[in-house]
Amino acid sequence: MSLHSGKRLKGWALVPLAGGILGLCVLPFFVRAYLIEVVMMYFIYIILAQSYRLIVTVHDWQLYHVVLYGVGAYTSGMLAKSAGVPVFFAIPLGGLMAALVGVAITTPLLRTKGWGFYIATYGLAELIRLSWLKFRNPFGGSTGIIDIPWPPVVAGIDFSEGVPYYFFSLGVMLLVLYFLYRIEKSHLGDSFKAISMDPDLAASTGIHIPRHRLMACAIGGFFAGIAGGLLVHRLGAVDPKLFNLVTMLYLLIWVVVGGTKTFWGPIIGVSVMHTLFELSRPLIQVRPLFFGLSMTLVLIFMPGGIEGVLLKVVARWQKRNRLPTAET
Amino acid sequence: MGACDCAGCQDALLALWIDKMGETGPVAILEVKGLSKYFGGLAALKDVHLTVREGEIRGIIGPNGAGKTTLFNVISGMYRPSAGEIFYAGRRIDGLPANKIAALGLVRTFQRTALYHEFTVLRNVTVARHLHVRESLFQVIAGNLKQKERENTEKALEIIEFMGLKHLVDEVAVNLPHGYQRALGVAIALACEPKVLLLDEPLTGMTPTEKGHMIDLIRKVHGKDITILIVEHDMRSVMELCEYISVLDFGTLLVEGPPAEIQNNEDVIRAYLGTEDILTVGQS
Ligand SMILES: Nc1ncnc2c1ncn2[C@@H]1O[C@H](COP(=O)(O)OP(=O)(O)OP(=O)(O)O)[C@@H](O)[C@H]1O
Ligand SMILES: Nc1ncnc2c1ncn2[C@@H]1O[C@H](COP(=O)(O)OP(=O)(O)OP(=O)(O)O)[C@@H](O)[C@H]1O
Ligand SMILES: [Mg+2]
Ligand SMILES: [Mg+2]
C-alpha cells in the first residue's frame, strides 16, 4: 500500500511508527540536556507544519500561520502571567484564540483567490505582528514578554524541568498528529482535498467551499496556537522576532521540501530541514543562502518534495513485485 | 413505445404524448424565464425561456458557442444570471450558490472531464456523497465513524456498479480510459442523488463503442426517475435519446420540438451552416 492511499495504516506499517515513538520515549535518558531542548523544538515545529498542511489541503497557502503560532504564544503567556490561568489551561485557550484570529483574518478574504489571497493574508498578519511591536502595553513591544510562570508540579512531577516537559510536548504532538490523521482519513479530509483538486466539481456535489475553508483555517489555527503555547511555556518568555516572516519562510521550506500530498510529508520536511538547520550552526552566515537555495532546487527538480521521491520509489517497487498499484 | 417501430408512427405517438403533457401535464420541474447572461458586451444567453417537465429527457443542441454550457452554468448556480428567473420544483433558485442547488437535487456534469484525478474511482464517488454523509467535527476527531463510512462505501459501490465501473473501483481516476472517465463523471453526479441531471456533452471524444455504452447508461439513469437535460453535439445520439429538443443559437432559443421536426427545420439547418444533413454533426 502506498503512503497516499485513502486507507489507514494497518498491520506491519504500524511497526516503524511504534518503533519511532518508543525511540523518542527512551531518547531523553541517553542524551545531554541541550539535545532534549533541541528535540522539543522538533515537536513544536512538527505541530506547526502539520497544522499548516491541513490548511494547504484546501489550497489556502496563507502566509499568516506563524502569526497564529504567535497569537497562541502571546495569549497563553499573557493569560498565565497576568490572569493567573494555570499553564495547562492557558495553552488550549491560546489555541482557541489563534483559531478565532485565523477565522477573523480569512473571512473577509474568502472572495479573493490565488495570489490576491496569499498577499492579503500576509498583509493582515503583518498588521498583527506590528501591533505586538508597537504596543508596549500589553504586548511588551520589541522585547516581548518575560517572566511567564513556569508549568506547575503535577503529581510530584515538575513540568518546568526539561525531561517532564519533553514528555508533555511529545504527548501533545502525538495527540495533535492523531487528531489530524483522523481528519486526513475522514470524509471531511477528502472534502478538503476535493476543494483543492477541483473547486467547481466540489461545489457541484454540494460541498460548501467557504465553510470548509474556514473550518480548515480554524482547525489549523487552533493547533498552530497550541504549538505557540508549548513554545512559550518552555522559554518562559515571548519574543516577537520568533513570529516574523523569516519563520514563515522556514515553515514554507519544511512543507515544500517534505511535500504536502501525504500526511507524512511535513514530518519528513521538519525532520530533514531542521536537522540541517541545527547542523549548519557553525556556518551561520551562509545558512539563509543554503536554505533559500535548497527550496528553489526542490521546487525545480523535485516538485513533489522528498515525499514525492519516496512515493515514486514505492510505486516502482510495487510494480516490480507486481503488487496491486495503489494511489500515487 | 408503440406496436409499430417505424419512424412515422413513433413521431405521431410522440406528438400525441407531448400534446397530452401540454394539457394535463406533469408539473414543470425546471422552468427558465427570460434568462440572460452577459460576459462584458457578449450576450452568451439572451432572454431564454425553457420548461422541462418531470421525467423528460430534454436535448439541448446548438452550434459551438451557442451558450449551452453557459445555460448549465447559470442553472447550476456556477454563474449568476444577468437577468431572468429560474424555478426548480416550484422554487426560485437563481442566485443560490452551486452547493445549495445541488443539495436541492439539481446536479450537473461538466463538458471537460471533471474528476478528482488523484483519487481512486471509489474515493471519487464516496467524496461526492457529501450531501448524504453527515458527520460532525467532533465525530471526525474523536468519535466512531466505522458504521457511517461503511454505509457510504456501500452506497458508492452501488453507484459504481450501476455505471459499469465495478472492476475499476481501486483504479486511480487519471489512469482510466477516456470512456470510463466520462462514466465516472456521471457516477459522481449520481452520488448526489439528483432529481434532475444536467449532462454536458457526455459523449464527447468517445469511440462508437463507448458512445453505445454511455447511451445505454443514460437510459438506465433516466429509468431511475431522474429528469435529464443533455447537451450534445452528436445529433444521431441526441435524436435517439430525446423526446424533445431545444435549439440554442447565438444565445437565443431558436426552436423547440420533437427530433423529427428539428431535423427538418430550416432555421436549424441554417444555424449549422454548410451541413446538408444535420445528423452528421458531431459524428467522428
Ligand atoms: N466565463 C466566460 N467568460 C467569458 N465568455 C464566456 C464565458 N463562458 C462562455 N463564454 C462565451 O459565451 C459564449 C457561449 O459559450 P458556451 O460555452 O456556453 O457555448 P457552448 O454552446 O457550450 O459551446 P460548445 O458547444 O463549444 O461547448 C461563447 O462565445 C463563449 O466564448
Ligand atoms: N460503463 C461504461 N461507460 C462508459 N464507457 C464504457 C463503459 N464500459 C465500457 N466503456 C468503454 O467502451 C470501451 C470498450 O469497453 P469493453 O470493456 O466492452 O471492451 P470491448 O470492446 O468489449 O473489448 P474487449 O472486451 O475485447 O477488451 C472501453 O474502452 C471503455 O472506455
Ligand atoms: Mg459547451
Ligand atoms: Mg468486452
mmCIF file with all atom_site columns, C-alpha atoms in Angstrom, chain B residues 16-26 53:
data_model
loop_
_atom_site.group_PDB
_atom_site.id
_atom_site.type_symbol
_atom_site.label_atom_id
_atom_site.label_alt_id
_atom_site.label_comp_id
_atom_site.label_asym_id
_atom_site.label_entity_id
_atom_site.label_seq_id
_atom_site.pdbx_PDB_ins_code
_atom_site.Cartn_x
_atom_site.Cartn_y
_atom_site.Cartn_z
_atom_site.occupancy
_atom_site.B_iso_or_equiv
_atom_site.pdbx_formal_charge
_atom_site.auth_seq_id
_atom_site.auth_comp_id
_atom_site.auth_asym_id
_atom_site.auth_atom_id
_atom_site.pdbx_PDB_model_num
ATOM 1  C CA . LEU B 1 16 ? -49.652 12.845 -29.154 1.00 0.00 ? 16 LEU B CA 1
ATOM 2  C CA . TRP B 1 17 ? -47.772 12.299 -25.901 1.00 0.00 ? 17 TRP B CA 1
ATOM 3  C CA . ILE B 1 18 ? -46.372 15.799 -25.911 1.00 0.00 ? 18 ILE B CA 1
ATOM 4  C CA . ASP B 1 19 ? -49.830 17.255 -26.623 1.00 0.00 ? 19 ASP B CA 1
ATOM 5  C CA . LYS B 1 20 ? -51.265 15.356 -23.699 1.00 0.00 ? 20 LYS B CA 1
ATOM 6  C CA . MET B 1 21 ? -48.489 16.611 -21.491 1.00 0.00 ? 21 MET B CA 1
ATOM 7  C CA . GLY B 1 22 ? -49.419 20.109 -22.513 1.00 0.00 ? 22 GLY B CA 1
ATOM 8  C CA . GLU B 1 23 ? -52.993 19.700 -21.338 1.00 0.00 ? 23 GLU B CA 1
ATOM 9  C CA . THR B 1 24 ? -52.921 17.691 -18.166 1.00 0.00 ? 24 THR B CA 1
ATOM 10 C CA . GLY B 1 25 ? -49.151 17.775 -17.892 1.00 0.00 ? 25 GLY B CA 1
ATOM 11 C CA . PRO B 1 26 ? -46.997 16.729 -15.015 1.00 0.00 ? 26 PRO B CA 1
ATOM 12 C CA . ARG B 1 53 ? -41.347 18.520 -17.304 1.00 0.00 ? 53 ARG B CA 1
#
